[in-house]
Each structure stands twice: as structure tokens, then as C-alpha cells.
Coordinates of C-alpha atoms in Angstrom, one line a residue:
Chain A
M13 CA -10.0 -43.9 37.0
T14 CA -7.7 -43.5 40.1
D15 CA -3.7 -44.6 38.8
R16 CA -2.1 -47.1 40.6
L17 CA 0.4 -45.9 43.6
P18 CA 3.5 -47.8 42.7
G19 CA 6.0 -49.6 45.2
F20 CA 9.4 -48.2 46.1
S21 CA 10.9 -50.2 44.3
T22 CA 9.6 -49.4 40.9
L23 CA 10.3 -45.4 41.8
A24 CA 13.7 -46.6 42.2
V25 CA 14.2 -47.9 38.6
H26 CA 11.6 -45.7 36.9
A27 CA 10.8 -42.4 38.5
G28 CA 12.5 -39.8 36.2
A29 CA 13.5 -41.5 33.7
Q30 CA 11.4 -41.7 30.0
P31 CA 13.5 -43.1 27.1
D32 CA 15.4 -40.4 25.5
P33 CA 13.2 -38.3 23.1
T34 CA 15.5 -38.2 20.3
T35 CA 17.7 -41.8 20.1
G36 CA 15.2 -43.7 22.2
A37 CA 17.4 -45.0 24.4
R38 CA 16.3 -46.2 27.5
A39 CA 19.4 -46.1 30.2
T40 CA 19.8 -42.5 31.1
P41 CA 22.2 -40.9 28.8
I42 CA 25.0 -38.8 30.2
Y43 CA 24.4 -35.5 28.8
Q44 CA 28.1 -34.6 28.9
T45 CA 27.9 -30.8 28.1
T46 CA 28.5 -27.4 29.6
S47 CA 25.5 -25.3 27.4
F48 CA 22.3 -26.1 26.0
V49 CA 21.3 -24.3 22.5
F50 CA 18.5 -21.7 22.9
N51 CA 15.7 -21.7 20.4
D52 CA 15.9 -18.2 19.7
A53 CA 16.4 -15.2 21.6
D54 CA 12.9 -14.8 23.0
H55 CA 13.2 -18.5 24.0
A56 CA 16.5 -17.6 25.6
A57 CA 15.2 -14.6 27.7
S58 CA 12.3 -16.7 28.7
L59 CA 14.5 -19.2 30.3
F60 CA 17.0 -16.7 31.7
G61 CA 14.2 -15.1 33.2
L62 CA 12.8 -18.3 35.1
Q63 CA 9.4 -17.9 32.4
A64 CA 10.2 -21.2 30.8
F65 CA 11.3 -24.5 31.9
G66 CA 14.7 -25.5 30.3
N67 CA 18.4 -26.0 30.1
I68 CA 20.4 -23.0 30.1
Y69 CA 24.2 -24.2 31.5
T70 CA 25.1 -27.6 33.6
R71 CA 26.0 -25.3 36.2
I72 CA 22.2 -24.4 36.8
G73 CA 20.6 -27.8 35.5
N74 CA 21.8 -31.0 32.9
P75 CA 18.9 -33.5 31.6
T76 CA 20.8 -36.2 33.2
N77 CA 21.2 -34.6 37.0
A78 CA 17.4 -33.8 36.4
V79 CA 16.3 -37.4 35.8
L80 CA 18.5 -37.9 39.5
E81 CA 16.6 -34.9 41.1
E82 CA 13.1 -36.5 40.6
R83 CA 14.1 -39.8 41.2
V84 CA 15.0 -38.6 44.5
A85 CA 12.3 -36.3 44.8
A86 CA 9.7 -39.3 44.2
L87 CA 11.6 -41.8 46.6
E88 CA 11.5 -39.2 49.7
G89 CA 7.7 -38.0 48.8
G90 CA 8.8 -34.6 48.0
T91 CA 8.0 -31.9 45.3
A92 CA 11.2 -31.5 43.4
A93 CA 14.9 -32.0 44.5
L94 CA 18.4 -30.4 43.3
A95 CA 21.5 -32.7 42.8
V96 CA 24.8 -30.6 43.6
A97 CA 28.1 -31.7 44.1
S98 CA 28.5 -33.5 47.6
G99 CA 26.8 -33.7 50.6
H100 CA 28.6 -30.7 51.8
A101 CA 27.6 -28.6 48.9
A102 CA 23.8 -29.5 49.7
Q103 CA 24.0 -28.3 53.5
L104 CA 25.8 -24.7 52.2
V105 CA 23.4 -24.0 49.3
V106 CA 20.2 -25.1 51.7
L107 CA 21.1 -22.8 54.7
Q108 CA 22.2 -20.0 52.4
Q109 CA 18.6 -20.0 51.3
L110 CA 17.6 -19.6 55.2
L111 CA 20.3 -17.6 56.6
K112 CA 21.4 -14.3 56.7
P113 CA 24.7 -13.2 59.1
G114 CA 23.7 -13.2 62.5
D115 CA 21.2 -15.7 62.0
E116 CA 21.3 -19.3 63.7
I117 CA 20.5 -23.1 63.4
I118 CA 19.6 -25.4 65.9
A119 CA 21.9 -28.6 65.2
A120 CA 21.5 -32.0 66.5
R121 CA 25.0 -32.8 68.3
K122 CA 25.3 -36.2 67.0
L123 CA 26.1 -35.6 63.2
Y124 CA 28.8 -36.6 61.2
G125 CA 32.2 -35.4 62.1
G126 CA 32.2 -33.4 58.5
S127 CA 29.1 -31.8 59.2
I128 CA 30.0 -30.0 62.8
N129 CA 33.5 -29.2 61.0
Q130 CA 31.7 -27.4 58.5
F131 CA 28.7 -25.9 60.9
T132 CA 31.6 -24.9 63.6
H133 CA 34.2 -23.5 61.4
A134 CA 33.6 -22.4 57.9
F135 CA 29.8 -21.0 58.7
K136 CA 30.6 -19.7 61.4
A137 CA 32.8 -17.4 58.8
F138 CA 30.0 -16.6 57.0
G139 CA 28.1 -15.5 60.7
W140 CA 25.9 -18.1 60.8
N141 CA 25.6 -19.5 64.4
V142 CA 25.4 -22.9 65.2
A143 CA 23.5 -23.8 69.0
W144 CA 24.0 -27.6 69.4
A145 CA 21.4 -29.5 70.9
D146 CA 20.9 -33.1 72.4
P147 CA 18.7 -35.2 70.1
D148 CA 18.6 -37.7 72.9
E149 CA 16.5 -34.7 74.8
I150 CA 14.3 -32.9 73.0
E151 CA 14.1 -30.5 75.2
S152 CA 17.2 -29.2 74.4
F153 CA 15.8 -28.3 71.1
E154 CA 13.3 -25.9 72.6
R155 CA 15.7 -24.1 75.0
A156 CA 18.0 -23.1 72.3
V157 CA 14.8 -21.3 70.1
T158 CA 15.9 -17.8 69.8
P159 CA 14.4 -15.0 67.5
H160 CA 17.3 -15.7 65.5
T161 CA 16.7 -19.1 64.8
K162 CA 15.7 -20.3 61.0
A163 CA 16.0 -23.6 61.1
I164 CA 16.6 -27.1 62.9
F165 CA 19.2 -29.2 61.7
I166 CA 19.4 -33.3 62.7
E167 CA 20.3 -36.9 61.1
S168 CA 17.5 -39.5 60.7
I169 CA 19.8 -42.3 61.4
A170 CA 22.9 -40.4 63.6
N171 CA 26.9 -40.5 63.0
P172 CA 28.5 -42.5 64.3
A173 CA 27.0 -45.1 66.6
G174 CA 23.8 -45.2 64.2
S175 CA 21.3 -43.7 67.2
I176 CA 18.0 -43.1 66.0
T177 CA 16.4 -39.2 66.0
D178 CA 12.8 -38.7 67.2
I179 CA 12.1 -37.0 63.9
E180 CA 8.6 -36.2 65.0
A181 CA 9.3 -35.1 68.4
I182 CA 11.6 -32.8 66.6
A183 CA 9.4 -31.4 64.0
A184 CA 7.0 -30.5 66.5
V185 CA 9.5 -28.1 68.0
A186 CA 10.0 -26.8 64.5
R187 CA 6.8 -26.0 63.9
K188 CA 6.1 -24.4 66.8
A189 CA 9.1 -22.2 66.2
G190 CA 7.8 -21.7 62.7
V191 CA 11.4 -22.5 61.5
P192 CA 11.7 -25.5 58.7
L193 CA 12.9 -28.8 59.4
I194 CA 16.3 -30.2 58.3
V195 CA 16.6 -34.0 58.1
D196 CA 19.9 -35.2 56.8
N197 CA 19.1 -38.9 55.7
T198 CA 21.9 -40.1 54.8
L199 CA 22.6 -43.0 57.1
A200 CA 18.6 -44.6 56.2
S201 CA 18.1 -43.6 52.9
P202 CA 14.3 -43.4 52.1
Y203 CA 13.8 -47.0 51.8
L204 CA 14.7 -47.2 55.7
I205 CA 12.9 -43.8 56.4
K206 CA 11.3 -40.9 54.7
P207 CA 11.3 -38.1 56.9
I208 CA 9.1 -35.9 55.4
D209 CA 6.1 -38.2 56.3
H210 CA 7.3 -37.4 59.6
G211 CA 7.4 -34.0 59.5
A212 CA 10.6 -32.8 57.9
D213 CA 10.6 -30.2 55.3
I214 CA 13.6 -30.4 53.6
V215 CA 15.5 -33.4 53.2
V216 CA 19.4 -33.7 52.2
H217 CA 21.7 -36.4 51.3
S218 CA 24.9 -37.4 50.8
L219 CA 24.6 -39.2 47.8
T220 CA 27.5 -40.4 48.2
K221 CA 26.5 -43.4 50.7
F222 CA 24.0 -45.9 50.7
L223 CA 21.9 -44.3 47.4
G224 CA 25.1 -44.3 44.9
G225 CA 26.3 -46.9 47.1
H226 CA 29.5 -48.2 44.8
G227 CA 32.2 -46.0 46.7
N228 CA 32.6 -44.2 43.2
S229 CA 31.0 -41.1 43.2
L230 CA 30.9 -37.9 44.8
G231 CA 27.1 -36.6 45.2
G232 CA 24.0 -34.6 47.0
I233 CA 20.8 -34.0 47.2
I234 CA 18.7 -31.6 48.7
V235 CA 14.4 -32.2 48.8
D236 CA 12.0 -30.2 48.9
A237 CA 9.0 -31.7 50.6
G238 CA 6.6 -28.4 49.8
T239 CA 5.6 -28.3 53.3
F240 CA 6.6 -24.7 55.0
D241 CA 5.1 -21.5 54.0
W242 CA 8.3 -19.1 53.3
S243 CA 6.0 -15.9 53.2
K244 CA 4.3 -16.2 56.5
D245 CA 6.2 -13.8 58.3
N246 CA 9.4 -12.7 55.9
K247 CA 11.8 -14.5 58.0
Y248 CA 13.1 -15.9 54.4
P249 CA 13.4 -13.0 51.9
M250 CA 15.4 -15.0 49.8
L251 CA 12.5 -16.9 49.1
S252 CA 9.3 -14.7 49.8
E253 CA 10.9 -11.1 48.8
P254 CA 11.4 -9.8 44.7
R255 CA 15.0 -11.0 43.6
P256 CA 16.9 -8.7 42.0
E257 CA 18.6 -11.6 40.4
Y258 CA 15.6 -12.1 38.4
H259 CA 13.8 -8.4 37.6
G260 CA 11.4 -8.7 41.4
I261 CA 10.5 -12.5 41.1
R262 CA 8.9 -13.4 43.9
I263 CA 10.0 -17.8 44.4
Q264 CA 7.4 -18.8 46.4
E265 CA 4.5 -17.0 45.1
T266 CA 5.7 -17.8 41.4
F267 CA 6.4 -21.6 41.8
G268 CA 4.8 -22.7 45.1
N269 CA 5.2 -25.6 46.6
F270 CA 8.5 -26.4 44.9
A271 CA 9.8 -22.8 45.4
F272 CA 12.8 -24.2 47.6
A273 CA 14.2 -26.2 45.4
I274 CA 14.2 -23.8 43.1
A275 CA 15.8 -21.0 45.2
C276 CA 18.2 -23.7 46.0
R277 CA 18.9 -24.3 42.2
V278 CA 18.6 -20.4 40.6
L279 CA 19.6 -18.4 43.6
G280 CA 22.3 -20.7 45.3
L281 CA 23.8 -23.4 43.1
R282 CA 23.6 -20.8 39.9
D283 CA 25.4 -17.9 42.3
L284 CA 27.8 -20.3 44.4
G285 CA 28.9 -23.1 42.1
P286 CA 28.8 -26.6 43.5
A287 CA 27.3 -28.5 40.3
L288 CA 27.4 -32.1 40.3
S289 CA 29.1 -33.3 37.5
P290 CA 26.6 -35.6 35.0
F291 CA 28.7 -38.8 35.2
N292 CA 28.5 -38.8 38.8
A293 CA 24.5 -38.4 38.3
F294 CA 24.6 -41.6 35.6
M295 CA 26.6 -43.3 37.9
I296 CA 24.4 -42.8 41.0
L297 CA 21.2 -43.2 39.2
T298 CA 22.4 -46.9 38.3
G299 CA 23.1 -47.2 42.1
I300 CA 19.7 -46.2 43.1
E301 CA 17.7 -48.6 40.7
T302 CA 19.5 -51.0 43.5
L303 CA 18.7 -49.5 46.6
P304 CA 15.7 -51.4 47.6
L305 CA 17.8 -54.4 47.5
R306 CA 20.8 -53.5 48.6
M307 CA 19.6 -51.9 51.7
Q308 CA 18.1 -54.7 52.6
K309 CA 21.1 -56.6 52.6
H310 CA 22.9 -54.0 54.3
C311 CA 20.5 -54.2 57.2
D312 CA 20.7 -58.1 57.6
N313 CA 24.1 -58.6 57.4
A314 CA 24.7 -55.6 59.7
K315 CA 22.4 -57.2 62.5
A316 CA 24.0 -60.3 62.1
V317 CA 27.1 -58.7 62.5
A318 CA 26.3 -56.6 65.7
E319 CA 24.5 -60.3 67.0
F320 CA 27.6 -61.5 66.5
L321 CA 30.2 -59.1 68.2
S322 CA 27.7 -59.2 71.2
T323 CA 28.7 -62.0 72.4
H324 CA 31.8 -62.3 71.6
S325 CA 34.3 -62.7 74.5
A326 CA 36.4 -59.4 73.1
V327 CA 33.9 -57.2 72.6
S328 CA 32.1 -55.0 76.4
A329 CA 29.7 -53.1 73.9
V330 CA 27.8 -52.8 70.8
N331 CA 25.6 -49.8 69.9
Y332 CA 23.4 -51.1 66.8
A333 CA 19.5 -49.7 67.4
G334 CA 18.2 -53.2 65.7
L335 CA 19.8 -55.0 69.0
P336 CA 17.0 -56.0 71.2
G337 CA 18.5 -54.4 74.5
D338 CA 19.7 -51.3 72.4
R339 CA 18.3 -47.6 74.0
Y340 CA 17.1 -46.6 70.4
N341 CA 15.4 -50.4 69.5
A342 CA 12.0 -48.8 70.3
L343 CA 13.0 -45.8 67.9
Q344 CA 14.0 -47.9 65.3
R345 CA 11.2 -50.3 65.2
K346 CA 9.0 -47.0 65.0
Y347 CA 11.0 -45.1 62.2
A348 CA 13.4 -47.7 60.5
P349 CA 11.1 -51.2 61.1
K350 CA 12.8 -53.0 57.6
G351 CA 16.3 -52.6 59.5
A352 CA 18.5 -49.8 61.7
G353 CA 21.2 -49.3 58.9
A354 CA 24.9 -50.6 58.0
V355 CA 26.9 -48.0 60.3
F356 CA 27.2 -48.9 64.5
T357 CA 30.1 -48.7 67.1
F358 CA 31.5 -51.5 68.9
S359 CA 33.8 -51.2 72.2
L360 CA 37.0 -53.6 72.9
K361 CA 37.5 -54.9 76.1
G362 CA 41.4 -54.2 75.0
G363 CA 41.2 -50.1 73.9
Y364 CA 42.9 -48.4 71.8
D365 CA 45.8 -50.8 71.2
A366 CA 43.0 -53.6 70.9
G367 CA 40.7 -50.8 67.7
V368 CA 44.6 -50.5 66.4
N369 CA 45.4 -54.2 66.1
L370 CA 41.9 -55.2 65.0
V371 CA 41.8 -53.0 62.1
S372 CA 45.1 -54.2 60.7
N373 CA 44.2 -57.6 61.4
L374 CA 41.1 -57.6 59.5
K375 CA 41.4 -59.2 55.8
L376 CA 38.0 -58.1 54.2
F377 CA 36.7 -54.9 55.4
S378 CA 38.5 -51.8 54.3
H379 CA 39.9 -49.5 56.9
L380 CA 38.9 -46.0 55.2
A381 CA 36.7 -43.1 56.0
N382 CA 33.8 -43.6 54.1
V383 CA 30.2 -45.3 54.5
G384 CA 27.6 -47.0 52.9
D385 CA 29.6 -48.9 50.5
T386 CA 29.1 -52.3 48.6
R387 CA 32.6 -53.2 50.7
S388 CA 32.6 -53.8 54.3
L389 CA 34.4 -50.7 55.6
V390 CA 36.0 -50.2 59.2
I391 CA 37.8 -47.1 61.1
H392 CA 39.5 -46.7 64.4
P393 CA 38.2 -43.1 65.3
A394 CA 40.5 -42.7 68.1
S395 CA 43.7 -43.2 66.2
T396 CA 42.2 -41.5 62.7
T397 CA 39.6 -38.9 62.3
H398 CA 39.5 -37.9 66.0
S399 CA 43.2 -38.4 66.8
Q400 CA 43.4 -34.8 67.1
L401 CA 41.5 -34.4 70.2
D402 CA 42.3 -35.2 73.7
D403 CA 40.7 -38.2 75.7
A404 CA 38.2 -36.4 76.9
A405 CA 37.0 -34.6 74.3
K406 CA 37.4 -38.5 72.1
V407 CA 35.1 -39.8 74.6
K408 CA 32.3 -36.9 74.1
S409 CA 32.0 -37.4 70.8
G410 CA 31.6 -41.2 71.0
A411 CA 35.2 -41.7 69.3
A412 CA 36.6 -43.5 73.1
P413 CA 39.8 -45.0 72.9
E414 CA 38.3 -48.5 72.6
V415 CA 35.4 -47.2 69.7
V416 CA 35.4 -49.1 66.6
R417 CA 33.0 -47.8 63.9
L418 CA 32.0 -50.2 61.4
S419 CA 30.1 -49.9 57.7
I420 CA 28.8 -53.5 56.9
G421 CA 28.6 -54.0 52.8
I422 CA 26.8 -56.7 51.0
E423 CA 29.0 -59.3 50.9
D424 CA 28.1 -62.6 52.5
K425 CA 27.6 -62.5 56.4
E426 CA 29.3 -65.5 57.0
D427 CA 32.7 -64.1 55.4
L428 CA 32.4 -60.8 57.6
I429 CA 31.7 -62.4 60.6
A430 CA 34.7 -65.1 60.0
D431 CA 36.9 -62.0 59.0
L432 CA 36.1 -59.9 62.6
D433 CA 36.5 -63.5 64.4
Q434 CA 40.2 -63.8 63.0
A435 CA 40.9 -60.0 63.8
L436 CA 39.3 -60.2 67.1
R437 CA 41.6 -63.3 67.9
A438 CA 44.8 -62.2 65.9
Chain B
M30 CA -15.1 -33.2 44.1
N31 CA -12.3 -33.2 47.0
H32 CA -10.6 -29.6 46.3
D33 CA -7.8 -30.6 49.0
A34 CA -6.5 -33.3 46.3
Y35 CA -7.2 -33.8 43.1
D36 CA -7.1 -36.6 41.1
D37 CA -4.5 -36.1 38.4
N38 CA -6.6 -37.7 35.4
Y39 CA -9.4 -34.6 36.6
I40 CA -6.8 -31.9 35.9
R41 CA -5.5 -33.9 32.7
S42 CA -8.6 -33.6 31.2
I43 CA -9.6 -29.8 31.5
L44 CA -6.2 -29.5 30.0
N45 CA -6.5 -31.7 27.7
N46 CA -10.0 -30.8 26.5
V47 CA -10.0 -26.7 26.9
K48 CA -9.0 -24.5 23.9
S49 CA -9.9 -21.2 25.0
I50 CA -8.9 -19.3 28.5
A51 CA -9.9 -16.2 30.0
M52 CA -7.0 -15.0 32.3
V53 CA -8.5 -12.7 34.5
G54 CA -5.8 -10.4 36.3
A55 CA -3.5 -11.0 33.7
S56 CA -0.6 -8.8 33.8
P57 CA 1.4 -7.4 31.1
V58 CA 4.4 -6.7 33.6
N59 CA 7.0 -9.9 32.6
V60 CA 7.9 -10.7 36.1
R61 CA 4.6 -11.3 37.4
P62 CA 3.4 -15.0 37.6
S63 CA 0.0 -14.5 35.2
Y64 CA 2.3 -13.2 32.5
F65 CA 5.1 -16.6 33.0
A66 CA 1.6 -18.8 32.9
F67 CA 0.2 -16.7 30.3
K68 CA 2.9 -17.1 28.0
Y69 CA 3.4 -20.3 28.6
L70 CA -0.3 -21.5 27.7
A71 CA 0.1 -19.4 24.8
Q72 CA 2.9 -21.5 23.8
R73 CA 1.2 -24.4 24.2
G74 CA -1.2 -23.7 22.0
Y75 CA -4.6 -22.7 24.0
D76 CA -6.3 -19.4 22.8
M77 CA -5.6 -17.0 25.7
I78 CA -7.4 -14.1 26.2
P79 CA -5.9 -11.3 28.7
V80 CA -8.8 -9.4 30.9
N81 CA -7.7 -6.4 32.9
P82 CA -10.1 -3.1 32.8
G83 CA -6.5 -1.5 33.8
H84 CA -4.5 -2.4 30.6
V85 CA -7.0 -2.1 28.2
G86 CA -5.4 -0.6 25.0
K87 CA -2.7 -2.7 25.3
E88 CA -1.4 -6.3 24.3
L89 CA -0.2 -9.5 25.6
M90 CA 1.3 -11.8 23.7
G91 CA -0.4 -10.4 21.0
K92 CA -3.6 -10.4 22.0
P93 CA -5.8 -7.4 23.2
F94 CA -6.7 -7.0 26.5
V95 CA -10.5 -6.7 27.6
A96 CA -12.1 -5.1 30.7
S97 CA -14.7 -7.8 31.7
L98 CA -15.6 -11.4 30.6
A99 CA -18.7 -9.9 29.3
D100 CA -16.2 -8.3 26.6
I101 CA -14.9 -11.4 24.9
D102 CA -16.8 -11.5 21.3
R103 CA -16.5 -15.7 21.5
P104 CA -17.1 -18.7 24.0
I105 CA -14.6 -19.0 26.7
D106 CA -14.2 -22.9 27.9
M107 CA -11.7 -21.8 31.0
I108 CA -11.7 -19.1 32.7
D109 CA -8.1 -18.5 35.0
I110 CA -8.7 -16.3 38.1
F111 CA -5.0 -14.4 39.0
R112 CA -6.9 -12.7 41.8
N113 CA -6.8 -12.6 45.5
S114 CA -9.4 -15.4 47.5
S115 CA -11.7 -12.2 48.1
H116 CA -12.2 -11.2 44.6
I117 CA -13.0 -14.6 43.3
M118 CA -16.7 -14.5 43.6
P119 CA -17.6 -11.5 41.3
V120 CA -15.8 -13.0 38.7
V121 CA -17.6 -16.2 39.2
E122 CA -20.9 -14.6 39.2
E123 CA -20.1 -13.0 36.1
A124 CA -18.7 -16.2 33.9
L125 CA -22.1 -17.5 35.2
K126 CA -24.0 -15.3 33.0
L127 CA -21.8 -15.4 30.5
S128 CA -23.8 -17.4 26.8
P129 CA -22.5 -20.3 26.6
P130 CA -20.9 -20.4 30.1
P131 CA -17.3 -21.9 30.3
K132 CA -16.5 -25.0 31.4
V133 CA -14.1 -24.6 34.3
I134 CA -13.1 -22.0 36.5
W135 CA -9.7 -22.2 37.8
M136 CA -8.3 -20.3 40.1
Q137 CA -4.5 -19.7 40.8
L138 CA -2.0 -21.2 43.2
G139 CA -2.9 -19.2 46.9
A140 CA -6.6 -18.3 45.6
R141 CA -9.1 -20.5 47.0
D142 CA -13.3 -20.0 47.9
D143 CA -15.1 -22.5 48.3
A144 CA -18.4 -20.7 48.2
A145 CA -17.8 -19.6 45.1
A146 CA -16.9 -22.9 43.5
E147 CA -20.0 -24.7 44.6
K148 CA -21.8 -22.2 43.1
A149 CA -19.7 -22.9 40.0
E150 CA -19.9 -26.6 40.1
A151 CA -23.8 -26.4 41.1
A152 CA -24.3 -24.6 37.4
G153 CA -22.3 -28.2 36.3
L154 CA -18.9 -26.0 35.9
K155 CA -15.9 -28.0 36.7
V156 CA -13.7 -26.4 39.4
V157 CA -9.7 -26.3 40.0
M158 CA -8.9 -24.3 43.4
N159 CA -5.1 -23.3 44.6
R160 CA -3.3 -24.7 41.2
C161 CA -1.4 -22.9 38.5
P162 CA -2.0 -24.8 35.0
K163 CA 1.2 -24.1 34.4
I164 CA 2.7 -26.0 36.5
E165 CA 0.1 -28.8 36.2
Y166 CA 0.6 -29.1 32.3
G167 CA 4.5 -28.9 32.9
R168 CA 3.9 -32.0 35.8
L169 CA 1.8 -33.9 33.5
S170 CA 3.9 -33.5 30.1
S171 CA 6.8 -34.1 32.6
E172 CA 8.6 -31.2 30.6
I173 CA 8.7 -29.9 34.2
S174 CA 11.3 -32.3 35.0
W175 CA 13.7 -30.4 33.7
M176 CA 13.7 -28.1 36.7
G177 CA 14.4 -31.4 39.4
V178 CA 10.4 -31.4 40.0
N179 CA 8.8 -34.9 41.2
S180 CA 6.1 -35.0 38.5
R181 CA 4.7 -37.9 39.8
T182 CA 4.3 -39.5 36.7
L183 CA 6.3 -42.6 34.9
S184 CA 6.4 -43.0 31.4
S185 CA 8.0 -46.4 29.5
K186 CA 7.7 -45.5 26.1
R187 CA 9.6 -42.8 24.2
A188 CA 9.1 -39.1 24.8
P189 CA 7.8 -36.1 21.8
I190 CA 10.6 -34.2 21.0
P191 CA 10.5 -31.3 23.2
T192 CA 10.3 -28.2 20.8
Q193 CA 9.6 -24.9 22.0
G194 CA 5.2 -24.4 21.4
M195 CA 5.3 -27.8 20.7
R196 CA 2.4 -29.4 22.8
L197 CA 4.0 -32.3 25.1
S198 CA 2.1 -35.5 25.4
L199 CA -0.3 -35.4 28.8
N200 CA -0.8 -39.4 28.4
R201 CA 1.6 -40.0 31.2
T202 CA 0.9 -42.9 33.9
S203 CA 0.1 -40.8 36.8
F204 CA 1.2 -42.2 40.2
S205 CA -0.1 -40.5 43.2
G206 CA -3.4 -39.7 42.3
G207 CA -3.1 -36.8 43.7
Q208 CA -3.4 -38.4 47.1
T209 CA -0.1 -38.3 48.7
A210 CA 1.2 -34.1 48.0
A211 CA 3.1 -32.9 50.3
S212 CA 1.8 -29.6 49.3
D213 CA -1.7 -30.8 50.7
R214 CA -0.8 -31.7 53.8
A215 CA 1.4 -29.0 54.2
A216 CA -1.8 -26.9 53.4
K217 CA -3.4 -28.8 55.9
N218 CA -1.0 -28.3 58.5
K219 CA -0.9 -24.7 57.9
T220 CA -4.3 -24.2 59.5
E221 CA -3.8 -26.4 62.2
T222 CA -0.3 -24.6 62.9
T223 CA -1.0 -20.8 62.7

């Protein structure tokens, strides 16, 4: 008898979580402990030497975090995952396994502003270089490939305007270049898009956004697709060469198709240290149980709000891939048929001042720098996150003076529309 | 048998039914994957026999090395082959001469010889290729979930308390049937792109 393949919602509730062996607790317990006792000296040596599966210290692994890891791996269709302190930590740990000083990644120009900062400044100080490419022009990725290229990095649904990336086309470029494709799936969540099905080798998330979903806990995760051969040409010595930290173990040879997740844990998290608090893991796990319900509501509300704004007399343009006339609508129907996500931008006829006024007049929308909360959020990039840029640079980064970004929550859509309407009239 | 994607129940029935395992190519060096797997399987209660002509006279976890399968003094349920694909066929031919023959031929992660598999299956043996029994045991018992690995199983039953050396239950519901493993797609893509 072949076992039945459970659906996404079943996995969102159950994957990774079995009743606790000692107490029978049905909810996943919060293992708020730094350390775990060894059975004996041999057990300790086996754990430290990576010969046995088990817990040592919460900076390396924790049973609550492990449930979160298995759940997200199952939802994304990966072989394994590693939870870390934030989305930024996930990106740091991933690239530490892949890049040496002097190496390069090719990154899509349309990224979360925090990622652009991290790649441009912090990673540059490590000697990791970034070449920017335009996700709307696939050839720009091909042109950017050099002998130093070690990975390609894109967002599935891209900040700030919710544009949809042609993952399969960029995956083909990565395969041809012999490098892994890393996809930040934060704005889509696996409910809308499963990048591994489209050729991603590594998926990263800020769990802080839709997966946690309630705006209460930071977290990040790395999912290993199990698809990349790290030992093919010795380009990735962290995975293919004997590791002196572990008496000469070769990570891929020993761990097979989940070697990348193991490398991130035992070489990255262990030595860099951005561990996730088990309490945050518990909060995020609770959030994930309702991901399918919330994500559909986010998308349905966002579409209704985008439709309302597109006909409003104070609005000059709406960028939402779920609208039939949008330039990303065809890609949305291919990659994210259940919905175009909940983050998008629109432009006001009244320019900069109208943007400032709108934000101050809204009563339900919260003015803050986050996305993917149950609550609806608004930000006027030109007067906040992008205020240090000159006007030309603002336009280039999608933060022109008249642009407002929304992250639509799961309130009643009629109330969101009424709030926007009164604020636009005020 | 589809050797690109095994049903979990196939792997589970093998791991539940075999009792003795001869590991061909077992290494006494404690950073080699064969050492890890040997130790793990011995601690799960399998009767392990290390086979490696280069180490006769030594022991692995208290078990003396033997030079060849023919030197083993008792019936063997499974042969776990830790050799490159090019060295599989002679081991399978030797295994088929044993009396009684083994029930299972298992080739390690990275090892695959379809001709040898066909020969063993024609003689009524079960064959697994390009898998690690330690990883499969850990996955199907969910023990490996401690490492964030997707076990591709679900259970609403209280787990047995996992103490060292105890045999964890393999009796969990699989949800993949082995059909959707990304690793299997990877293996396929690899031949397409290299």
C-alpha cells in the first residue's frame, strides 16, 4: 500500500510535530534550555563528531526549533531546513557556505532594501562581491556570470512592488552556470509559490513575515532542496572537502541530499551564532498552522483593495500582479495562481505631500516598516526608508516621492477600503 | 522495482525484517561514513559484521573484521555495500553464492549498478541503491528530525522515549511514498545537465 500524500493544510498543522514522548503534550513544547545532557562519554563524542543524531546545545539545535525546521522543509518540499534568528541571518549563513573572499553572487536588483544593504555593505567587507541583474531581463543574469560566480539570489515575489519573478528562467541560467539558485520566498510563502518545484536549490525566508504571520516574533529559515551536487567540481569546499572542524568529515559524502542544511548548522550556525530562540520558534509554529487560511485572506483582501485603488480619482497607478492589466499578471497566473500576495505599491497624483498626508490620515493601517502582519500596514518609502536617497535614486529603487507601499492584513476588506477612502479624501 | 524513487513501505519492511547486516567496505576510521553507519545500526540492535580484507585482525565496535562474505560463519540477511559503483558486481556475485543467500542487497549513497541489481532481483533478492540505511532508519523513525530533516512522515501518536540503543518505532505514516523527493529529481537533473 502506498501512503497517501497529505495536502498543504495538513502539513501546515502536523509536519514535524509528534506528541511529546515524555509528557504526551500535544502542542509542541517550548524547550527553553541552553543544553542537553549526554547519556555517557561515548554518546557525547558521537554527537560532537556528527556520528549520532541528537541535541547538544541550543546554538546548534533545539527540539522546538527542529519541529519548525521540519515543518517548513515539508511545506517547501525540501529535504531539510535550519531555523536561525532572522531572515538576514539566514542569508549570512547560506552565503558563508558558498563564498570565499573574492567570490561573487548575482542578485536580482529588485530585493528587500535590507538585503540590498546587507549585500552592498556588510558582505562587501567579507570580500563577497555582488553583481546586480534585472529580473525583468533574464539575459542580464547570463551576462553577469563570471568564473567567480558562486550563486544566484532572487525573490519569488519581489519587494517593494510585489512583482513576480520568472523563477524557471533564472533557474536555467543557474544550471548552465553550475551554481545554485537561492530564492527568498518570504513574500509568497510556500502557500502561494514553492520555488523548489521551479528549480530553486535553496529557499530562504524571513519567518517574521507571513509564516509567523502575527508581527510578534523574528526568525529566519534555510531550506535545502537536496538538488545540488556540491562535490562536482570542488567549487564548494565547505561541502566537498574534508572539514578540519570535524576531523576530516566531508559533509556531502556523509549527509547526502541534506548536506547543505547540515553544513549551515554545523559550520554556519555553530560558528557564527545567530540562533533562534525556542520561544520564537513556538510562536512561529503556531502561526504556520493557520498559514493557508491567512494567506488566502491576505490575497483576497489585497486584490479587493488594489481594485478599489485602481479606480480611485486620487490614485495615478497601482502595481499589483493580481490585476488583469498588470505587467506581471501572466507570471502571477503561472507561479502564484491562488493569489498575488499582499504587498504592493500605488502612486498618488498629489506626489510627496499626498503620500505624507495619506499615512497620517489612516486610522486602521499602521505606519511601520514591516510586512506580513495580520494587521494592515502602510509605509511611504520616500519620507522614511528611502528618505536618505536623492529623487533620482528614489525613482530607480521603486520609491518615487508619490509611491506608497501597503501590506494588506486579514481584517474585513470593507473596513480597509473605507479607511483608505477617508484618508484619500481628507 | 523503480530504483529512482522507493516507496517508504519498501524501505521500512527491509529495515524491520533484517536482523544481520554484513557491511562490505566498513572502515575502522571514525570519520568515515561507513563507520558512522556501522555504529548507528549496531546501536539499533542489528547484528553487524564488518567485511574488509585490509583490516582482518582488527575489530569494529567489538566485532572482528572478516576478509570476505564467504568467511562469515552465520546466515546474513542483508549486505550493505560501501564501495564505488564499479566495485558492486563482484560483491553481488559473491553474495549470490552464499548458502543461504542474503535477502537484501543495499548499495550506499552514491553507489548504483543496475546490472548487479537486476542479477540480484532475478535471484529473488530485494535491492536498494544510492541510499544510506542510517539516514533511512533515522528518517522513518523521525529521530533524524532532530537535525531539521524532512522525515516525510506524520504521526499523532506519542513517540517512544528515545534512549540510546533503543529501537525507535518505524511505524509512522509516510506522506511521500518516495515519489516527490527532491533528491530523486536532482539525480535525474544531474544526468540531464552534466
